[in-house]
């Protein structure tokens, strides 16, 4: 398996623009997580899906952020409109019950100027 | 919510020396994960500990879970340049494949 695949790897956008991050989980995994990593706050869980259903989105910072998982092999994280403080590395991770530890993608480094 | 504090925040060690990284939880640990991250890359799973007193080893890395102290330690023996990176501990409040929260991370630098 190729692992968790995220795209793009790098994204530079202007403040106010819409940004969409994409994730393809490992085939057969039923849980998917979106994390954000910054120097100040470390690794934060944004949202968690189980069997394509959002279970906990309490980590989503505000209404500008939204995430979808239309099927078991694809998820998106959208920021609209983007702001400079959204600059961070966004990770997607997936897992199954056994083993229960998440497999992480390579991340998307987002820079909002 | 469960909070994980790692110490030290950064560590500079001469190649060949041993080192220990600690992870302390604000709540009872039902499961503890250790990951390693290289700059610009994703997190690589190292080990998972489930039971109090459990100890696991992989090559020169040993991790132990002390439930009573709500703490886990990661010990590297005879450190090598390949050990350099950021080490993060993670915990699932119920060890049920739910919200996994992470510590602040420990940045390890190995000096030749």
Short mmCIF file of C-alpha atoms in Angstrom, two decimals, chain A residues 14-77:
data_model
loop_
_atom_site.label_atom_id
_atom_site.label_comp_id
_atom_site.label_asym_id
_atom_site.label_seq_id
_atom_site.Cartn_x
_atom_site.Cartn_y
_atom_site.Cartn_z
CA UNK A 14 -3.30 34.81 -0.66
CA UNK A 15 -5.40 35.83 2.28
CA UNK A 16 -9.09 35.54 1.50
CA UNK A 17 -8.73 32.73 -1.01
CA UNK A 18 -10.31 29.31 -0.65
CA UNK A 19 -7.97 26.41 0.07
CA UNK A 20 -8.78 22.72 -0.30
CA UNK A 21 -6.56 20.00 1.10
CA UNK A 22 -7.04 16.41 0.00
CA UNK A 23 -6.44 13.06 1.60
CA UNK A 24 -6.61 9.46 0.44
CA UNK A 25 -6.54 7.09 3.43
CA UNK A 26 -5.06 3.61 3.40
CA UNK A 27 -7.46 1.16 1.77
CA UNK A 28 -9.51 -0.71 4.35
CA UNK A 29 -9.08 1.83 7.13
CA UNK A 30 -12.34 3.04 8.65
CA UNK A 31 -11.18 6.03 10.69
CA UNK A 32 -9.70 9.25 9.37
CA UNK A 33 -8.25 12.18 11.26
CA UNK A 34 -7.24 15.72 10.25
CA UNK A 35 -4.50 17.34 12.37
CA UNK A 36 -2.85 20.74 12.27
CA UNK A 37 0.74 21.30 13.43
CA UNK A 38 2.24 24.67 14.37
CA UNK A 39 5.25 25.68 16.41
CA UNK A 40 3.09 27.41 18.98
CA UNK A 41 0.37 24.82 19.51
CA UNK A 42 1.99 21.57 18.42
CA UNK A 43 -0.18 18.86 16.87
CA UNK A 44 -3.92 19.51 17.24
CA UNK A 45 -6.77 17.22 16.24
CA UNK A 46 -9.24 19.11 14.05
CA UNK A 47 -11.81 16.49 13.14
CA UNK A 48 -12.28 12.73 13.23
CA UNK A 49 -14.37 10.53 10.91
CA UNK A 50 -15.44 6.96 11.48
CA UNK A 51 -16.98 5.02 8.59
CA UNK A 52 -17.18 8.31 6.63
CA UNK A 53 -19.25 10.02 9.35
CA UNK A 54 -17.86 12.99 11.29
CA UNK A 55 -17.71 11.93 14.92
CA UNK A 56 -16.00 14.85 16.60
CA UNK A 57 -15.30 18.23 15.05
CA UNK A 58 -14.73 20.11 18.29
CA UNK A 59 -11.18 20.88 17.22
CA UNK A 60 -12.20 22.78 14.11
CA UNK A 61 -11.13 26.35 14.87
CA UNK A 62 -14.06 28.21 13.37
CA UNK A 63 -16.70 28.21 10.67
CA UNK A 64 -14.13 28.98 8.01
CA UNK A 65 -12.99 25.38 8.30
CA UNK A 66 -15.02 22.48 6.93
CA UNK A 67 -14.23 18.84 6.24
CA UNK A 68 -15.97 16.18 4.21
CA UNK A 69 -15.56 12.49 3.60
CA UNK A 70 -17.84 11.55 0.67
CA UNK A 71 -16.54 7.98 0.55
CA UNK A 72 -14.10 5.65 2.26
CA UNK A 73 -11.21 6.59 0.01
CA UNK A 74 -11.31 10.37 -0.01
CA UNK A 75 -11.54 13.33 2.35
CA UNK A 76 -11.14 17.08 2.02
CA UNK A 77 -10.40 19.90 4.41
#
